[in-house]
mmCIF file of C-alpha atoms in Angstrom:
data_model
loop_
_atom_site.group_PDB
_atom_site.id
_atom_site.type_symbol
_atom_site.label_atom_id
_atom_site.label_comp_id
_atom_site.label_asym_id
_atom_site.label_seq_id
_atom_site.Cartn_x
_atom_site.Cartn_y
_atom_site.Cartn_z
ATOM 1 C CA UNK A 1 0.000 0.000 0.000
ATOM 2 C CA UNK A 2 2.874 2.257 1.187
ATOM 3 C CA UNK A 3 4.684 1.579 -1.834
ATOM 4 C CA UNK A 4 1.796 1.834 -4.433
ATOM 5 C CA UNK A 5 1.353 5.286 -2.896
ATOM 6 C CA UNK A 6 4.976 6.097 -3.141
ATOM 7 C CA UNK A 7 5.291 5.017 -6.823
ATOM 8 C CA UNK A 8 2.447 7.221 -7.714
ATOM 9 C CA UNK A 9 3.492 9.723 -9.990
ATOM 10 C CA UNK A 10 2.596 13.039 -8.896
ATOM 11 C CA UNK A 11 -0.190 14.610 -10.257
ATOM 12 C CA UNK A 12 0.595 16.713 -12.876
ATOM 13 C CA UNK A 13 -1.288 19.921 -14.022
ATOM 14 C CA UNK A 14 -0.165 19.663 -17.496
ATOM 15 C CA UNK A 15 -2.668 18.036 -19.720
ATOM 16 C CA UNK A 16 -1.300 15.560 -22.479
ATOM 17 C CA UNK A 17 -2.820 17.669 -25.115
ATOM 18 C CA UNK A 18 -0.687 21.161 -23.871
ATOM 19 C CA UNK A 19 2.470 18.959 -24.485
ATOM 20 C CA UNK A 20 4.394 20.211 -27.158
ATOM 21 C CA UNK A 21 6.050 17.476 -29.643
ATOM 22 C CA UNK A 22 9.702 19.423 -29.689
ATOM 23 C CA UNK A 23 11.040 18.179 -26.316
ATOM 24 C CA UNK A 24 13.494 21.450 -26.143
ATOM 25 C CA UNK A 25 11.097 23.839 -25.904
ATOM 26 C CA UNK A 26 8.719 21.544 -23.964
ATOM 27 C CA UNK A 27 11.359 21.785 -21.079
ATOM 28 C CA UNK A 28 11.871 25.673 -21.541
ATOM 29 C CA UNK A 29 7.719 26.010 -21.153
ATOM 30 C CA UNK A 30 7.688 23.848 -18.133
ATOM 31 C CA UNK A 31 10.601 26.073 -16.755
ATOM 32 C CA UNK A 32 8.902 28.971 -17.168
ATOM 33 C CA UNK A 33 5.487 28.163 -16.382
ATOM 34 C CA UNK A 34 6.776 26.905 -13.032
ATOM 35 C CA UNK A 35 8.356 30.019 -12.056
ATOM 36 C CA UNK A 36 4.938 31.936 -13.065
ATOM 37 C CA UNK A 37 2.118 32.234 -9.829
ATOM 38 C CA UNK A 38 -1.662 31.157 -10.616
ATOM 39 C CA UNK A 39 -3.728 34.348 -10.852
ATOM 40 C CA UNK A 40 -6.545 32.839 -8.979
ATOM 41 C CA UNK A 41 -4.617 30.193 -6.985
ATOM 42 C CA UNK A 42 -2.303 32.349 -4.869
ATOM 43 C CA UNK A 43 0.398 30.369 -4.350
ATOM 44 C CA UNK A 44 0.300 27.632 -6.886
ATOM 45 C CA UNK A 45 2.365 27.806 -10.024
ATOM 46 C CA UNK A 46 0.600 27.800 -13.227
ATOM 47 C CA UNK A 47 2.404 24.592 -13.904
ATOM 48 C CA UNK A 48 0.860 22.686 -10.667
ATOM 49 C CA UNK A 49 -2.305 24.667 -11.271
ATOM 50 C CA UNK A 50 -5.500 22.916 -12.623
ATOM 51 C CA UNK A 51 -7.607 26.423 -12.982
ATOM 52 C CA UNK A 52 -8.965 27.224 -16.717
ATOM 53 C CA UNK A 53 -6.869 30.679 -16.922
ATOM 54 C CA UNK A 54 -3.551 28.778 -15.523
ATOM 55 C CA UNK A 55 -4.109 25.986 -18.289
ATOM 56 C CA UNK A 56 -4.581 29.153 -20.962
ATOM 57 C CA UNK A 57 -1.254 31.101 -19.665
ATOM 58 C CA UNK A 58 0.683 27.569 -20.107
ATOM 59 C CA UNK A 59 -0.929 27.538 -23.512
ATOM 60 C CA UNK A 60 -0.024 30.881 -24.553
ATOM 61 C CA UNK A 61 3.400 30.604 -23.030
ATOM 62 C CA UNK A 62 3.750 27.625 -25.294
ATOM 63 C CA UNK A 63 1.974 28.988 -28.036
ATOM 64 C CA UNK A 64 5.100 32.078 -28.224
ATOM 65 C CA UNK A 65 7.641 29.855 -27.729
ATOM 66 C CA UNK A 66 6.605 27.756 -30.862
ATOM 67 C CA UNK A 67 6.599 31.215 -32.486
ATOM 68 C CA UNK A 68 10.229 31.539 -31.512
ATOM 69 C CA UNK A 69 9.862 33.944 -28.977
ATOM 70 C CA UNK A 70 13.022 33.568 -26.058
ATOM 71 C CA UNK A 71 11.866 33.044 -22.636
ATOM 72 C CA UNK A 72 12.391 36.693 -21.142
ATOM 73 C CA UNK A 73 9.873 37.680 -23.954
ATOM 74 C CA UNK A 74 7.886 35.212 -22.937
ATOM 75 C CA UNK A 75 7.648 36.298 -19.466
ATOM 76 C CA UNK A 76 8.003 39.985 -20.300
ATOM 77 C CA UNK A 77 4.431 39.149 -22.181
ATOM 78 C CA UNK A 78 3.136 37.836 -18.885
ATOM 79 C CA UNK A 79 4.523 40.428 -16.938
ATOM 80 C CA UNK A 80 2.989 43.450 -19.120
ATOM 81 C CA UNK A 81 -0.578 41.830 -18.457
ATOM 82 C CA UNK A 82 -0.216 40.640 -15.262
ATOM 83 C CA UNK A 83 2.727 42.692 -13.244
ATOM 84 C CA UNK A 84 4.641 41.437 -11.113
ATOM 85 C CA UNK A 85 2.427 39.532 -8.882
ATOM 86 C CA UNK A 86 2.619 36.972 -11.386
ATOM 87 C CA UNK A 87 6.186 36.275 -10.697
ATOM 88 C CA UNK A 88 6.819 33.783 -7.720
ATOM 89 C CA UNK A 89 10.402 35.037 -7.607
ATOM 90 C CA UNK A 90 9.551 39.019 -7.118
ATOM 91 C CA UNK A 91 11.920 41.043 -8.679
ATOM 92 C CA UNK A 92 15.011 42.783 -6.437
ATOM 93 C CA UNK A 93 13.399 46.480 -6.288
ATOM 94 C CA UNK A 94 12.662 49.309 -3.222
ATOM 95 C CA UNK A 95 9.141 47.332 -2.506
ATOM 96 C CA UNK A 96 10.860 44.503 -1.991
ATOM 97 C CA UNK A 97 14.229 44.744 -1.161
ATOM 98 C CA UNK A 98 13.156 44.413 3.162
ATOM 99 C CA UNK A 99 11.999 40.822 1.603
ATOM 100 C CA UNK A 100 15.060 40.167 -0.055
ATOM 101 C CA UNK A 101 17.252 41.481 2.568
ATOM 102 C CA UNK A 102 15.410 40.725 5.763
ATOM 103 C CA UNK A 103 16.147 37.039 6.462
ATOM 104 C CA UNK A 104 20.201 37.679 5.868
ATOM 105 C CA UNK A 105 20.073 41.081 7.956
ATOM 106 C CA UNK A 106 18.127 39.359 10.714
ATOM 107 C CA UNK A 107 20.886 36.438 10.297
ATOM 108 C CA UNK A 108 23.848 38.797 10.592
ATOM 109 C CA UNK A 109 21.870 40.624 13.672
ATOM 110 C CA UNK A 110 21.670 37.118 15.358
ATOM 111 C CA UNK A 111 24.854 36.639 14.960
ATOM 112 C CA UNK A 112 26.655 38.915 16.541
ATOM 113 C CA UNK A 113 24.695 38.514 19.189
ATOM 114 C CA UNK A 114 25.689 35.231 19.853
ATOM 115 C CA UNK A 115 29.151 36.424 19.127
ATOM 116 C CA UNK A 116 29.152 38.581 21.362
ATOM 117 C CA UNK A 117 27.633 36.240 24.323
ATOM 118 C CA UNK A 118 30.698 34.129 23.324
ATOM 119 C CA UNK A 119 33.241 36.789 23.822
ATOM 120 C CA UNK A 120 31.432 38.284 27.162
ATOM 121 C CA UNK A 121 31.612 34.577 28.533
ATOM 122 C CA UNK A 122 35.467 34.449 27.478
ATOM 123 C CA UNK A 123 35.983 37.263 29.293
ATOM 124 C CA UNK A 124 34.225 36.219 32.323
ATOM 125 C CA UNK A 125 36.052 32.713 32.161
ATOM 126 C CA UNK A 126 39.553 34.893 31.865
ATOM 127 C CA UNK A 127 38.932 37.215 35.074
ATOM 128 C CA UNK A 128 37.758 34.124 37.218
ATOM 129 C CA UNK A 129 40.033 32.981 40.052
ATOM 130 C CA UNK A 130 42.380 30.276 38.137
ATOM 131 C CA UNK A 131 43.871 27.532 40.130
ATOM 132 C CA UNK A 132 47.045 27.632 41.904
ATOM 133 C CA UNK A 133 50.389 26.459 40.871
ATOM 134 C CA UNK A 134 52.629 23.710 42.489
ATOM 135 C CA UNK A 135 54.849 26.379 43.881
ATOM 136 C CA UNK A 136 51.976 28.612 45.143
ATOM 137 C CA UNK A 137 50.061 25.752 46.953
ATOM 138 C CA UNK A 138 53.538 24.911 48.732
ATOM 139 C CA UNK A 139 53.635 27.904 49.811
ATOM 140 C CA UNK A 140 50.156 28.513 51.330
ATOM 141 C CA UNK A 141 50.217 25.066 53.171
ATOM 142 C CA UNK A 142 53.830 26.356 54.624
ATOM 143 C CA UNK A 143 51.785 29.451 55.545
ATOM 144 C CA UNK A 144 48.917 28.005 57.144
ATOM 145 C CA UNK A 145 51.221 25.634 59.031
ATOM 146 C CA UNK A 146 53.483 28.533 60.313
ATOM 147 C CA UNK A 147 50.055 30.028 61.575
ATOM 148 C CA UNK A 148 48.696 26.656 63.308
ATOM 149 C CA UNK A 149 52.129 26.304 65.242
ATOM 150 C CA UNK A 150 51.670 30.236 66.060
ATOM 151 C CA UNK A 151 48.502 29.592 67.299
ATOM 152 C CA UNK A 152 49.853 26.819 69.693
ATOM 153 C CA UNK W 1 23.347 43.128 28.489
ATOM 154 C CA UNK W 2 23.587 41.098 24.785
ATOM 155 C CA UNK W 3 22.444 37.865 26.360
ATOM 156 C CA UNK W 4 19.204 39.616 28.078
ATOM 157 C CA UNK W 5 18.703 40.230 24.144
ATOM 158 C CA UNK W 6 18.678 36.694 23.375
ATOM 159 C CA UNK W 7 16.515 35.655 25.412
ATOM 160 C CA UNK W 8 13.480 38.325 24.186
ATOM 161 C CA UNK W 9 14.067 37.500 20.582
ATOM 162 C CA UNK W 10 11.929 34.708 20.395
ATOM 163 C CA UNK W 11 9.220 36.483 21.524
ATOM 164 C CA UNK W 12 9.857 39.371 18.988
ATOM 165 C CA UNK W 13 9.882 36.761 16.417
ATOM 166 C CA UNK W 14 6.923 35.592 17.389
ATOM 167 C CA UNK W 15 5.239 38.565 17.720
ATOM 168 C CA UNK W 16 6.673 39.537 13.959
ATOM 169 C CA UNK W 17 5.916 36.096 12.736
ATOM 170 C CA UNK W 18 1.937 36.716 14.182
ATOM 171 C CA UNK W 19 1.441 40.414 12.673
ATOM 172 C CA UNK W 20 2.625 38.631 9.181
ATOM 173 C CA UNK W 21 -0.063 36.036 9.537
ATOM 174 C CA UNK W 22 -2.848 38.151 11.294
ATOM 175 C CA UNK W 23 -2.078 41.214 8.215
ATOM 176 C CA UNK W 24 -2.752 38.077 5.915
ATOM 177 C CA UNK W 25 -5.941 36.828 7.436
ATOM 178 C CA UNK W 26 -7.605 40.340 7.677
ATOM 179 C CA UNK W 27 -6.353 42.144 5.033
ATOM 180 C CA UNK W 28 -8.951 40.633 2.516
ATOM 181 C CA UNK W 29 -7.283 39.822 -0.326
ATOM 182 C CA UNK W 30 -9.097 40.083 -3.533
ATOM 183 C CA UNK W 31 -8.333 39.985 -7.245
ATOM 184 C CA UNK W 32 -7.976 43.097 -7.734
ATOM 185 C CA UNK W 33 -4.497 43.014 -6.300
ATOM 186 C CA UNK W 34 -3.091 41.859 -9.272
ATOM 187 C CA UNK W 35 -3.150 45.402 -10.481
ATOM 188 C CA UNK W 36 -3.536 46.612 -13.419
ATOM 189 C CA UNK W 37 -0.379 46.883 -15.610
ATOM 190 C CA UNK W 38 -1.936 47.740 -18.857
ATOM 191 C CA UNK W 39 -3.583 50.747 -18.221
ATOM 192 C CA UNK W 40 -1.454 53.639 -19.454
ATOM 193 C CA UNK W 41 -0.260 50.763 -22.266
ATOM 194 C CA UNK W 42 -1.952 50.514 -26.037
ATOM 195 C CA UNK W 43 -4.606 47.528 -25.850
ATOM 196 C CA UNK W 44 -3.780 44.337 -26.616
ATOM 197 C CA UNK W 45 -4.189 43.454 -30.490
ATOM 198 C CA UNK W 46 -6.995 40.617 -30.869
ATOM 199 C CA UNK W 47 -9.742 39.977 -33.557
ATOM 200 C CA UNK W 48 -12.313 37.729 -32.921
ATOM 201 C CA UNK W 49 -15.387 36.169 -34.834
ATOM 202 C CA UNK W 50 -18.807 37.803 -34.198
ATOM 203 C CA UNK W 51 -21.084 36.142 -31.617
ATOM 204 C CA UNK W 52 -23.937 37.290 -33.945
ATOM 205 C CA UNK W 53 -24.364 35.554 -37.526
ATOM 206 C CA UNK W 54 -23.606 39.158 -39.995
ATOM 207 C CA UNK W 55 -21.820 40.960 -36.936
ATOM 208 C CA UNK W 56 -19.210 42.561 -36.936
ATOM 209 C CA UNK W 57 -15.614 41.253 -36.420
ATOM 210 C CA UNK W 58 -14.336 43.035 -33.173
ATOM 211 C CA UNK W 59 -10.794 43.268 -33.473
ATOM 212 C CA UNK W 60 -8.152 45.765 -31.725
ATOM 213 C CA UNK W 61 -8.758 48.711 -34.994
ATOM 214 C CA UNK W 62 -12.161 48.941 -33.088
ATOM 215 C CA UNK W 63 -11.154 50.827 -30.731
ATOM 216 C CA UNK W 64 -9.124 53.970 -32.548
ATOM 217 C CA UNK W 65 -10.908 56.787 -33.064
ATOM 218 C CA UNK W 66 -13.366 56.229 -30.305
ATOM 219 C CA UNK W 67 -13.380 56.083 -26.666
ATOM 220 C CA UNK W 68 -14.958 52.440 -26.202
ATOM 221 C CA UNK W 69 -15.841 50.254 -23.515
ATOM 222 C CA UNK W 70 -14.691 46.523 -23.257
ATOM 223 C CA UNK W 71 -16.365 44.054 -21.034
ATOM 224 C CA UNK W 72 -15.394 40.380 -20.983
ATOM 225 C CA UNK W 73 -18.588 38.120 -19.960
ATOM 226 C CA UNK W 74 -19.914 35.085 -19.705
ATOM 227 C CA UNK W 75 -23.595 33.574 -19.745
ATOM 228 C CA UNK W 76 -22.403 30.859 -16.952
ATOM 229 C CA UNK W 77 -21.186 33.705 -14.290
ATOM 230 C CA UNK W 78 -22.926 34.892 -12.179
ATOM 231 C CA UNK W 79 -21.499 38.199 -11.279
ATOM 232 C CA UNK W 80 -22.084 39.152 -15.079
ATOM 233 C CA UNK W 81 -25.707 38.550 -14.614
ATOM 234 C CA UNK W 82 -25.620 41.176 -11.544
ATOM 235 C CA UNK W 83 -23.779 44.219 -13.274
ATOM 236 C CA UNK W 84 -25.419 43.601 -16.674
ATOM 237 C CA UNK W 85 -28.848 46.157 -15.780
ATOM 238 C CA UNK W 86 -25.428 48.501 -15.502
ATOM 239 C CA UNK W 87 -24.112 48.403 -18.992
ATOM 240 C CA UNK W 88 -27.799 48.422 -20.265
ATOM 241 C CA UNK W 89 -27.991 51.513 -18.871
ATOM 242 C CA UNK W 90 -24.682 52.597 -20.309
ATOM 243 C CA UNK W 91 -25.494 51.934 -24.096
ATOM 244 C CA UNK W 92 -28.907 53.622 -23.587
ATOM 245 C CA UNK W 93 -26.665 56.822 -22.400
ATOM 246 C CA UNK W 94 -24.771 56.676 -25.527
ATOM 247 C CA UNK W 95 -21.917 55.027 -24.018
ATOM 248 C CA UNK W 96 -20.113 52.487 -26.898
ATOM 249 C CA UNK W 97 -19.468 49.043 -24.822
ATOM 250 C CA UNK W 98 -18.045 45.911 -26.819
ATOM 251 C CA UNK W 99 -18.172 42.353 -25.194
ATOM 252 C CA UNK W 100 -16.405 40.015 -25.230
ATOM 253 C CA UNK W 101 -17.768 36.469 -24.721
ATOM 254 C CA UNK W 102 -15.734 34.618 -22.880
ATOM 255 C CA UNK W 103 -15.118 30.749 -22.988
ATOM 256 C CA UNK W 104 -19.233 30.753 -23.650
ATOM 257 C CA UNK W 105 -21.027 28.518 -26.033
ATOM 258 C CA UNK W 106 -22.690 30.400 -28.723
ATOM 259 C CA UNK W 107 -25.754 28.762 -28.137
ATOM 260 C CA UNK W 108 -25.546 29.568 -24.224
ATOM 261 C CA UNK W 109 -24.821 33.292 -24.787
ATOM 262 C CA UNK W 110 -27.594 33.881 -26.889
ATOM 263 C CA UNK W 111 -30.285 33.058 -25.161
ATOM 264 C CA UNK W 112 -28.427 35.368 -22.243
ATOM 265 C CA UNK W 113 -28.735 38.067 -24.440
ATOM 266 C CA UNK W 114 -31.847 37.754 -25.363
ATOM 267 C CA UNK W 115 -33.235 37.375 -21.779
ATOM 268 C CA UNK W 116 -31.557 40.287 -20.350
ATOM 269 C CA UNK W 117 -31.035 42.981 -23.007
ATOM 270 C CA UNK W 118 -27.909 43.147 -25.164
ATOM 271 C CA UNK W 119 -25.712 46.383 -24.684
ATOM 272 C CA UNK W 120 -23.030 45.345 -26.881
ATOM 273 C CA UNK W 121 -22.204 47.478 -30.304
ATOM 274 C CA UNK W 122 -20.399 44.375 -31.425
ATOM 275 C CA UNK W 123 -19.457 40.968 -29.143
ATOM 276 C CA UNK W 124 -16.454 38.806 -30.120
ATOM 277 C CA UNK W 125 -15.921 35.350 -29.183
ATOM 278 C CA UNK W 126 -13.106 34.089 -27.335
ATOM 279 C CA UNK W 127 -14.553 30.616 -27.120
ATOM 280 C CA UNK W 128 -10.792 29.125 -25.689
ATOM 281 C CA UNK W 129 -9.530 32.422 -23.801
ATOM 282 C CA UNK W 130 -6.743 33.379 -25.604
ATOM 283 C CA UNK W 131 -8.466 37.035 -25.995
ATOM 284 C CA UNK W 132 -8.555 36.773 -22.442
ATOM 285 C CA UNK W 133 -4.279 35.907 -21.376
ATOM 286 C CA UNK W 134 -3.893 39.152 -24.278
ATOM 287 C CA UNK W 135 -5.956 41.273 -21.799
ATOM 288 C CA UNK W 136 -4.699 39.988 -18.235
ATOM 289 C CA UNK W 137 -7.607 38.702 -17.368
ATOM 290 C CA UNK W 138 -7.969 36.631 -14.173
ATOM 291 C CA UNK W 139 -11.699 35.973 -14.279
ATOM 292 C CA UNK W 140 -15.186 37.812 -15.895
ATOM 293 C CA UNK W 141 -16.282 39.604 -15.481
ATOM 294 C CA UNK W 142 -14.166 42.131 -15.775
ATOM 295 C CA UNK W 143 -13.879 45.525 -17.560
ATOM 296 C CA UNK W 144 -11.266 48.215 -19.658
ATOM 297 C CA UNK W 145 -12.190 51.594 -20.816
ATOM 298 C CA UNK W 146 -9.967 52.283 -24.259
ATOM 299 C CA UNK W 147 -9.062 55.959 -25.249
ATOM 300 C CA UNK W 148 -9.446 56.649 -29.056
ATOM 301 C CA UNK W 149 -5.775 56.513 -29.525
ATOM 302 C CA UNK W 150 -6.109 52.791 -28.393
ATOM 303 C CA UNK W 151 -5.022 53.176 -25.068
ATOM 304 C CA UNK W 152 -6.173 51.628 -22.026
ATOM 305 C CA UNK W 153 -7.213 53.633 -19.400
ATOM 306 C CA UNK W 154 -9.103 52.068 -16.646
ATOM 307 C CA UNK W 155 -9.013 48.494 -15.803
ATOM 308 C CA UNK W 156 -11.441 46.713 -13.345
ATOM 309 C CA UNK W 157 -11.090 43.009 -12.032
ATOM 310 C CA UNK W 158 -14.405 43.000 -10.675
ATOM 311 C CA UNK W 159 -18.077 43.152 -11.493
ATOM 312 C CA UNK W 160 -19.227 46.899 -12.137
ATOM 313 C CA UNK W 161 -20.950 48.875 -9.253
ATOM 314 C CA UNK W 162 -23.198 51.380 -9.498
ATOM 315 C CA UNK W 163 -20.283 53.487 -8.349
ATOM 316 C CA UNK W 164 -18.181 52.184 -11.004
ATOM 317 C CA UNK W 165 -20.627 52.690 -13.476
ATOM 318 C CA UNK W 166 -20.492 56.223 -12.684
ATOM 319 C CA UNK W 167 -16.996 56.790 -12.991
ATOM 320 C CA UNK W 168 -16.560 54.964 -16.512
ATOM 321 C CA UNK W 169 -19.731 57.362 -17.326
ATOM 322 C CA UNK W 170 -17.355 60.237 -16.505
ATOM 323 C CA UNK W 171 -14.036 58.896 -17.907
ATOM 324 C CA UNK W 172 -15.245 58.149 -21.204
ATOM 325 C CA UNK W 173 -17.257 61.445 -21.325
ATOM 326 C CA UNK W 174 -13.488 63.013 -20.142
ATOM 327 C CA UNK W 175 -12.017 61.172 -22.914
ATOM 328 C CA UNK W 176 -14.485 61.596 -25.771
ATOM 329 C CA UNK W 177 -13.735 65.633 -25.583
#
């Protein structure tokens, strides 16, 4: 049962009759339709997405390609109608740079936080009481002795 | 001092973490976020086959030299049912809509029409949505107003309120001077 389920293909979006016959530019459509976001899906791709207007985008997309359009015009195409909502990898500008920058910003903050825990803990472990040599602890037990015979 | 900071992080993470999701839940996301990159752009080109038998082609020429009117629709939606008393009232006022008929059988549309009234100067058919991708679209119905240099000037992803109806009034009697 286990297995049946994990030899299942996974359900693809693409119908047989959207395939193109030239492999090449089969794989280039697939690329880009999986890098394009459903209109009506939110976060789906068009290429995982079964609705009507994600099955007519792969078709056009395929359609320009055939045409011999490269695959920036193809997207540019997209982009022109849609914007850039339809682009699941948003492109690096001032709305979105706080998205693009924020997880590596809040790494570096992190880090030198725990950087500097590290070095405060150093520091504490370097100004604590360290243990005392051979010669010293001769000494002190000659000291103490000196004082217990005093003390007699 | 930097360690006290450690230990609050987590809870400003959460806290960041929960304003993301709760923005999300309650900001009511709609289609209409999509925006509207054509307007300000020359329409798409299309020409499609009449929905009527002796219409008229309508094809992207249409719309030069006139401020026009496009509304994609379908007889199967619903929402095209509920703003369609709205364009009626439009091409009584003199106001030149086109449709477009959108993934809709002939044979379905028709009947549509002739049960509610058909505003349209000319309907094309984009019987498998290719029209459609050319114009953005993301569902019906939905709605452009075209200068007469060709240009698309107002773009709505939603059925037309009375409100809206109003302000396309007003455009296209802006852009027809």
């Amino acid at each position: 049962m286990i297995l049946l389920a994990l030899l299942a293909a996974p359900a693809l979006a693409v119908e047989p009759d959207e395939v193109l016959a030239d492999k090449a530019l089969e794989k280039r459509a697939r690329e880009i339709s999986a890098e394009i976001r459903c209109v009506v899906c939110q976060n789906q791709s068009i290429d995982d997405s079964n609705a009507e207007i994600a099955r007519d985008m792969r078709r056009a997309i395929r359609e320009r390609l055939t045409r011999g359009d490269s695959d920036d015009a193809v997207v540019a195409f997209l982009r022109a109608r849609y914007g850039d909502y339809i682009l699941l990898r948003p492109p690096f500008d001032p709305r979105t740079w706080l998205l693009w920058l924020g997880p590596p910003l809040l790494l570096l903050f992190v880090g030198r936080l725990l950087y500097r825990r590290a070095r405060a803990r150093a520091a504490l472990v370097a100004d604590a009481p360290r243990e005392l040599t051979a010669a010293e602890r001769r000494r002190l037990d000659a000291l103490l002795r000196e004082d217990e015979t005093d003390r007699q | 001092m930097s360690s006290r900071w450690l230990f609050v992080l987590p809870l400003l993470m959460a806290l960041l973490l929960g304003g993301f999701f709760g923005y999300a839940l309650l900001a009511g996301r709609s289609p209409e976020e999509i925006g509207s990159p054509l307007v300000g752009k020359p329409a798409p080109s299309i020409d499609l086959a009449p929905l009527h038998e002796g219409g008229k082609r309508l094809a992207a020429a249409d719309w030069r030299g006139q401020v026009s009117v496009v509304n994609f629709f379908a007889s199967w939606c619903a929402p095209c049912q509920v703003e369609h008393p709205l364009l009626m009232r439009m091409a009584r006022d003199g106001v030149r809509v086109q449709g477009v008929n959108y993934k809709n059988k002939p044979e379905d549309a028709k009947p549509w029409l002739a049960r509610l009234g058909d505003p349209y100067e000319r309907i094309g058919v984009d019987a498998d949505g290719k029209a459609g991708v050319e114009f953005g679209l993301s569902g019906v119905p939905e709605t452009f107003v075209i200068d007469r240099a060709g240009i698309v000037r107002l773009h709505l992803r939603r059925p037309l309120t009375p409100d809206d109806a109003q302000r396309i009034r007003a455009l296209v009697k802006e852009l027809a001077k």
